[in-house]
Amino acid sequence: MDETNKNVLGDCFTSAKALTESGVSHVPTRYILPPSQRPVLSPSIGTGSINLPVIDLSFLHDPLLRPSVIHEIEMACKAFGFFQVTNHGISSSVMRDALDAATGFFDLPAHEKMLLVSDDVHTPVRYGTSINHSIDSVHYWRDFIKHYSHPLSKWIDLWPSNPPCYKEKVGRYAEATHELHKQLMEAISESLGLEKSYLQEEIEEGSQVMAVNCYPACPEPEIALGMPPHSDFSSLTILLQSSQGLQIKDRNNNWISVPYIEGALIVQLGDQVEVMSNGVYKSVVHRVIVNKDVNRLSFASLHSLPMNKKISPAPQLVNENKPAAYGDFSFNDFLEYISRNDLTKQRFIDTVKKNKF
């Protein structure tokens, strides 16, 4: 982005973090949601009879126990499009270091972060607020930095140079999540009755976008959101969070708060897996609520096929009784869509469905 455009953006840019730090007692009007879209904040949400799945991945490596883990993954994907994983192979120190580096970045002076600001969704490294603050009709209480992360050697030089530890610590976490994603996609392919090597080459060469999110304490969390309801374009999103704040929508259209589990990672099915599975699995609709007292950080690692590689229903999952329910799409198709459309008005996945169901 040239300096003129950056200056224009800078003139209309106020981060959520800056608002929190200024001590505002009310959210500005642009953040206020219509009443029908406001979250119901209650300690009882997400508790009670619904137990969200938590899967121990260490058993994947035991030939005798692997089938039972694959079955757990199948059940979780069918019921929720979501599960948490423990014993996933990423050390607590790597996860903690990534969160520390993110804290360091968001604590930088505003003028330094503004060097990376962009409203162009194609920019490989961009800092921003809300979703796209230059076009959002309602703003969301969130700051972020997004960067391409695979292959790491191609992109890391474009990442923030400050804090000095950022590239090393976040790079280590990005590489670890890429490896975890490969294992998870093998297991998900198996759970669908496909070979575990299905799309293996495309997955190895695929895209990884790391969305590092800061959800500052919000003075009026009952009338604002950190992120609106949406599903991810990706095959899978692997989420690391510093505290609770994610909610998923269940099959009865109820919002369920996802509990924070120390050391666990969250796995969310994206639109690419919904298409690949020909609708056997559905991408999970989720949103982020904010908190009056707590600053929340998250790393959403979005994994997809290469930028221009089209995903389509697996031929093995298409037959006379179950025709292809989706057209094909690529990551680039998704970027083109969000550059022209408001994701809060229509989900991208709905544009590639052949039949509504």
Coordinates of C-alpha atoms in Angstrom, one line a residue:
M1 CA 0.0 0.0 0.0
D2 CA 1.4 3.5 -0.9
E3 CA 1.9 6.1 1.7
T4 CA -1.0 8.3 0.5
N5 CA -3.5 5.4 1.1
K6 CA -1.9 4.6 4.4
N7 CA -2.3 8.2 5.6
V8 CA -6.0 8.2 4.5
L9 CA -6.5 4.9 6.4
G10 CA -4.7 6.3 9.4
D11 CA -6.9 9.3 9.5
C12 CA -10.0 7.1 10.0
F13 CA -8.5 4.4 12.0
T14 CA -9.0 3.9 15.7
S15 CA -8.1 0.5 17.2
A16 CA -10.3 -1.2 19.8
K17 CA -7.2 -1.3 22.0
A18 CA -6.8 2.4 21.8
L19 CA -10.4 2.9 22.8
T20 CA -10.0 0.6 25.8
E21 CA -6.9 2.4 26.9
S22 CA -8.5 5.8 26.6
G23 CA -10.9 4.7 29.3
V24 CA -14.2 5.0 27.3
S25 CA -17.2 4.1 29.4
H26 CA -19.4 3.4 26.4
V27 CA -18.7 1.9 23.0
P28 CA -18.9 4.3 20.1
T29 CA -22.0 4.2 18.0
R30 CA -20.3 2.3 15.2
Y31 CA -19.9 -0.8 17.5
I32 CA -23.5 -1.0 18.7
L33 CA -25.2 -4.0 17.3
P34 CA -28.9 -4.1 16.3
P35 CA -30.9 -5.6 19.2
S36 CA -31.5 -8.9 17.4
Q37 CA -27.8 -9.5 16.9
R38 CA -26.7 -8.8 20.5
P39 CA -25.3 -11.7 22.6
V40 CA -27.1 -12.9 25.7
L41 CA -24.4 -12.9 28.3
S42 CA -25.2 -15.4 31.0
P43 CA -23.1 -17.6 33.2
S44 CA -25.4 -20.5 32.2
I45 CA -24.6 -20.3 28.5
G46 CA -22.5 -23.2 27.4
T47 CA -23.1 -25.1 30.6
G48 CA -25.6 -27.8 31.4
S49 CA -26.3 -30.9 29.4
I50 CA -24.1 -30.2 26.3
N51 CA -20.6 -31.6 26.6
L52 CA -18.4 -30.3 23.7
P53 CA -16.0 -33.0 22.4
V54 CA -12.4 -33.1 23.7
I55 CA -10.2 -35.6 21.9
D56 CA -6.9 -37.0 23.1
L57 CA -4.7 -37.1 19.9
S58 CA -1.9 -39.2 21.5
F59 CA -4.0 -42.3 20.7
L60 CA -3.8 -41.6 16.9
H61 CA -0.3 -43.0 16.9
D62 CA -1.4 -46.3 18.4
P63 CA -2.6 -48.7 15.6
L64 CA -4.9 -50.4 18.0
L65 CA -6.5 -47.2 19.4
R66 CA -6.5 -45.1 16.2
P67 CA -9.8 -46.4 14.9
S68 CA -11.6 -45.3 18.1
V69 CA -10.1 -41.8 17.8
I70 CA -11.1 -41.7 14.2
H71 CA -14.7 -42.6 15.3
E72 CA -14.6 -39.8 18.0
I73 CA -13.5 -37.3 15.3
E74 CA -16.3 -38.5 13.0
M75 CA -18.9 -38.0 15.7
A76 CA -17.6 -34.6 16.6
C77 CA -17.5 -33.4 13.0
K78 CA -21.1 -34.6 12.4
A79 CA -22.5 -33.2 15.6
F80 CA -20.7 -29.9 15.8
G81 CA -18.0 -29.3 13.1
F82 CA -15.8 -28.6 16.1
F83 CA -13.7 -30.3 18.7
Q84 CA -10.9 -29.5 21.1
V85 CA -7.7 -31.6 21.1
T86 CA -5.2 -32.5 23.9
N87 CA -1.8 -34.2 23.6
H88 CA -1.6 -32.6 20.2
G89 CA 2.2 -32.5 20.1
I90 CA 2.7 -28.7 20.4
S91 CA 4.4 -27.9 23.7
S92 CA 2.9 -25.4 26.2
S93 CA 6.1 -23.3 25.9
V94 CA 5.7 -22.9 22.1
M95 CA 2.1 -21.8 22.7
R96 CA 2.9 -19.5 25.5
D97 CA 5.8 -17.9 23.6
A98 CA 3.4 -17.2 20.6
L99 CA 0.9 -15.5 22.9
D100 CA 3.7 -13.5 24.6
A101 CA 4.9 -12.3 21.1
A102 CA 1.4 -11.3 20.2
T103 CA 1.0 -9.3 23.4
G104 CA 4.3 -7.6 22.5
F105 CA 3.0 -6.7 19.1
F106 CA -0.3 -5.2 20.2
D107 CA 1.5 -3.3 22.9
L108 CA 3.6 -1.5 20.3
P109 CA 3.0 2.3 19.8
A110 CA 0.2 2.9 17.3
H111 CA 2.4 4.6 14.7
E112 CA 4.5 1.4 14.5
K113 CA 1.6 -0.9 14.0
M114 CA 0.1 1.5 11.4
L115 CA 3.1 0.8 9.1
L116 CA 1.4 -2.5 8.4
V117 CA -2.2 -1.3 8.1
S118 CA -4.1 -2.3 5.0
D119 CA -7.7 -2.8 3.9
D120 CA -6.7 -4.9 0.9
V121 CA -7.6 -8.5 1.7
H122 CA -4.9 -9.8 -0.7
T123 CA -2.1 -8.1 1.2
P124 CA 0.1 -11.0 2.7
V125 CA 0.7 -9.1 6.0
R126 CA -1.8 -6.6 7.3
Y127 CA -2.8 -5.0 10.5
G128 CA -6.3 -3.9 11.0
T129 CA -9.3 -3.5 13.3
S130 CA -12.9 -4.9 13.2
I131 CA -13.1 -7.0 10.0
N132 CA -12.4 -4.4 7.4
H133 CA -12.8 -1.1 9.1
S134 CA -13.0 1.0 5.9
I135 CA -16.2 -0.8 4.7
D136 CA -17.8 -2.4 7.8
S137 CA -21.4 -1.1 8.5
V138 CA -21.0 -2.3 12.1
H139 CA -17.6 -2.5 13.7
Y140 CA -16.3 -5.3 15.9
W141 CA -14.3 -5.0 19.1
R142 CA -11.2 -6.6 17.7
D143 CA -7.7 -5.7 16.4
F144 CA -5.7 -8.1 14.4
I145 CA -2.6 -8.8 12.4
K146 CA -2.9 -11.4 9.6
H147 CA 0.0 -13.0 7.7
Y148 CA 0.7 -15.8 5.4
S149 CA 2.7 -18.4 7.1
H150 CA 3.4 -21.4 4.8
P151 CA 5.9 -22.0 3.5
L152 CA 7.5 -20.0 6.3
S153 CA 10.6 -19.1 4.4
K154 CA 8.6 -17.3 1.7
W155 CA 6.7 -15.0 4.1
I156 CA 8.6 -14.6 7.4
D157 CA 10.7 -11.6 6.2
L158 CA 7.5 -9.7 5.6
W159 CA 6.3 -10.3 9.2
P160 CA 6.7 -7.6 11.9
S161 CA 10.2 -6.9 13.0
N162 CA 9.0 -5.8 16.4
P163 CA 8.9 -7.1 19.0
P164 CA 12.3 -8.7 18.1
C165 CA 11.1 -12.2 19.3
Y166 CA 8.0 -12.1 17.0
K167 CA 9.3 -13.9 14.0
E168 CA 11.0 -16.6 15.9
K169 CA 8.3 -17.4 18.4
V170 CA 5.3 -17.1 16.1
G171 CA 7.2 -18.9 13.3
R172 CA 7.8 -21.8 15.6
Y173 CA 4.1 -22.0 16.4
A174 CA 3.1 -21.6 12.8
E175 CA 5.3 -24.6 11.7
A176 CA 3.9 -26.7 14.5
T177 CA 0.3 -26.0 13.6
H178 CA 1.1 -26.8 9.9
E179 CA 2.3 -30.3 11.0
L180 CA -0.7 -30.7 13.3
H181 CA -3.1 -29.8 10.4
K182 CA -1.6 -32.5 8.2
Q183 CA -2.3 -35.1 10.9
L184 CA -5.8 -33.9 11.5
M185 CA -6.7 -33.9 7.8
E186 CA -5.4 -37.5 7.5
A187 CA -7.7 -38.4 10.4
I188 CA -10.7 -36.5 9.0
S189 CA -10.2 -38.1 5.5
E190 CA -10.2 -41.5 7.2
S191 CA -13.3 -40.7 9.1
L192 CA -15.1 -40.0 5.8
G193 CA -14.0 -43.4 4.4
L194 CA -11.3 -41.8 2.2
E195 CA -7.7 -42.8 2.1
K196 CA -5.8 -40.9 4.7
S197 CA -3.5 -39.6 2.0
Y198 CA -6.4 -37.9 0.2
L199 CA -5.3 -34.5 -1.0
Q200 CA -2.0 -35.0 0.8
E201 CA 0.1 -33.1 -1.8
E202 CA -2.3 -30.2 -1.9
I203 CA -2.4 -30.0 1.9
E204 CA 1.5 -30.1 2.1
E205 CA 1.7 -27.3 -0.4
G206 CA -1.3 -25.5 0.9
S207 CA -1.9 -22.0 2.2
Q208 CA -1.7 -21.1 5.9
V209 CA -3.0 -17.7 7.1
M210 CA -2.3 -16.8 10.7
A211 CA -4.9 -14.4 12.1
V212 CA -3.6 -13.0 15.4
N213 CA -6.4 -11.4 17.3
C214 CA -6.6 -9.0 20.2
Y215 CA -10.0 -8.6 21.9
P216 CA -9.5 -5.8 24.4
A217 CA -11.7 -5.4 27.5
C218 CA -15.0 -3.8 26.3
P219 CA -17.1 -1.4 28.5
E220 CA -20.4 -2.7 27.1
P221 CA -20.0 -6.4 26.0
E222 CA -23.7 -6.9 26.0
I223 CA -24.2 -4.7 22.9
A224 CA -21.0 -5.5 20.9
L225 CA -19.1 -8.5 19.5
G226 CA -15.5 -9.3 18.9
M227 CA -16.5 -11.1 15.7
P228 CA -19.9 -11.7 14.0
P229 CA -21.3 -15.1 13.2
H230 CA -19.4 -16.7 10.3
S231 CA -17.8 -19.8 9.1
D232 CA -14.2 -20.0 7.9
F233 CA -13.2 -20.6 4.3
S234 CA -10.5 -22.9 5.3
S235 CA -10.3 -26.7 5.5
L236 CA -9.5 -26.5 9.2
T237 CA -8.9 -23.6 11.6
I238 CA -6.7 -24.4 14.6
L239 CA -7.3 -22.0 17.4
L240 CA -5.1 -21.1 20.4
Q241 CA -6.8 -18.8 22.9
S242 CA -5.7 -17.1 26.1
S243 CA -9.1 -17.2 27.7
Q244 CA -12.8 -18.0 27.0
G245 CA -14.7 -16.0 24.4
L246 CA -15.5 -18.2 21.4
Q247 CA -19.1 -19.4 20.9
I248 CA -20.3 -21.9 18.3
K249 CA -23.8 -22.4 16.9
D250 CA -25.2 -25.9 17.4
R251 CA -27.5 -27.8 15.0
N252 CA -30.5 -26.3 16.9
N253 CA -29.2 -22.7 16.3
N254 CA -28.3 -22.2 19.9
W255 CA -25.1 -20.5 20.9
I256 CA -22.7 -22.5 23.0
S257 CA -19.7 -21.0 24.9
V258 CA -16.6 -23.0 24.3
P259 CA -14.8 -23.6 27.6
Y260 CA -11.2 -22.7 28.0
I261 CA -9.0 -25.8 28.6
E262 CA -5.4 -25.1 29.6
G263 CA -3.1 -26.6 26.9
A264 CA -5.8 -27.6 24.5
L265 CA -6.3 -26.4 21.0
I266 CA -9.6 -25.8 19.2
V267 CA -10.3 -27.4 15.8
Q268 CA -13.0 -25.9 13.6
L269 CA -14.2 -27.3 10.3
G270 CA -14.2 -24.8 7.5
D271 CA -16.0 -24.5 4.2
Q272 CA -13.4 -26.5 2.3
V273 CA -14.1 -29.6 4.4
E274 CA -17.8 -29.1 4.0
V275 CA -17.4 -29.1 0.2
M276 CA -14.9 -32.0 0.2
S277 CA -17.2 -34.1 2.3
N278 CA -20.2 -33.3 0.1
G279 CA -22.1 -32.0 3.1
V280 CA -21.5 -35.0 5.3
Y281 CA -19.7 -32.5 7.6
K282 CA -20.7 -28.9 8.0
S283 CA -18.4 -25.9 8.6
V284 CA -19.1 -24.5 12.1
V285 CA -20.7 -21.1 12.5
H286 CA -19.0 -19.2 15.3
R287 CA -18.7 -15.8 16.8
V288 CA -16.6 -14.1 19.5
I289 CA -18.1 -12.4 22.6
V290 CA -16.1 -9.8 24.5
N291 CA -15.5 -9.2 28.2
K292 CA -15.7 -6.2 30.5
D293 CA -12.6 -7.1 32.4
V294 CA -10.4 -9.4 30.3
N295 CA -8.2 -8.7 27.3
R296 CA -8.3 -11.9 25.2
L297 CA -5.8 -13.0 22.6
S298 CA -6.2 -15.8 20.0
F299 CA -4.2 -17.3 17.1
A300 CA -6.5 -18.6 14.4
S301 CA -4.4 -20.7 12.0
L302 CA -6.5 -21.1 8.9
H303 CA -5.3 -23.9 6.6
S304 CA -6.5 -24.4 3.0
L305 CA -5.4 -25.8 -0.3
P306 CA -3.0 -23.6 -2.4
M307 CA -4.4 -20.2 -3.3
N308 CA -5.8 -21.1 -6.8
K309 CA -6.4 -24.8 -6.2
K310 CA -10.1 -25.6 -6.4
I311 CA -11.8 -27.8 -3.8
S312 CA -14.7 -30.0 -4.9
P313 CA -16.7 -32.9 -3.4
A314 CA -14.5 -36.0 -3.2
P315 CA -15.6 -38.3 -6.1
Q316 CA -15.9 -41.2 -3.6
L317 CA -18.6 -39.3 -1.8
V318 CA -20.7 -38.6 -4.9
N319 CA -23.1 -41.1 -6.4
E320 CA -26.6 -41.3 -7.9
N321 CA -28.2 -41.2 -4.5
K322 CA -25.9 -38.4 -3.3
P323 CA -25.1 -36.1 -6.2
A324 CA -22.6 -33.3 -5.8
A325 CA -24.2 -30.7 -3.6
Y326 CA -21.6 -28.0 -4.2
G327 CA -19.6 -26.4 -6.9
D328 CA -15.9 -26.0 -6.5
F329 CA -14.0 -23.0 -5.1
S330 CA -10.5 -21.8 -4.2
F331 CA -9.0 -19.6 -1.5
N332 CA -8.6 -16.9 -4.1
D333 CA -12.4 -17.1 -5.0
F334 CA -13.1 -16.5 -1.3
L335 CA -10.8 -13.5 -1.2
E336 CA -12.6 -12.1 -4.3
Y337 CA -15.9 -12.6 -2.6
I338 CA -15.1 -10.9 0.6
S339 CA -13.5 -7.9 -1.2
R340 CA -17.0 -7.2 -2.7
N341 CA -19.5 -8.6 -0.2
D342 CA -20.5 -8.3 3.4
L343 CA -19.9 -11.6 5.1
T344 CA -22.4 -10.8 7.8
K345 CA -25.2 -10.7 5.1
Q346 CA -24.5 -14.0 3.4
R347 CA -22.1 -16.9 4.1
F348 CA -19.6 -17.7 1.3
I349 CA -20.4 -21.4 1.5
D350 CA -24.0 -20.6 0.5
T351 CA -22.8 -19.2 -2.8
V352 CA -21.3 -22.6 -3.9
K353 CA -24.2 -24.8 -2.8
K354 CA -26.1 -26.3 -5.7
N355 CA -29.2 -27.0 -3.6
K356 CA -30.3 -25.4 -0.4
F357 CA -30.5 -27.9 2.4

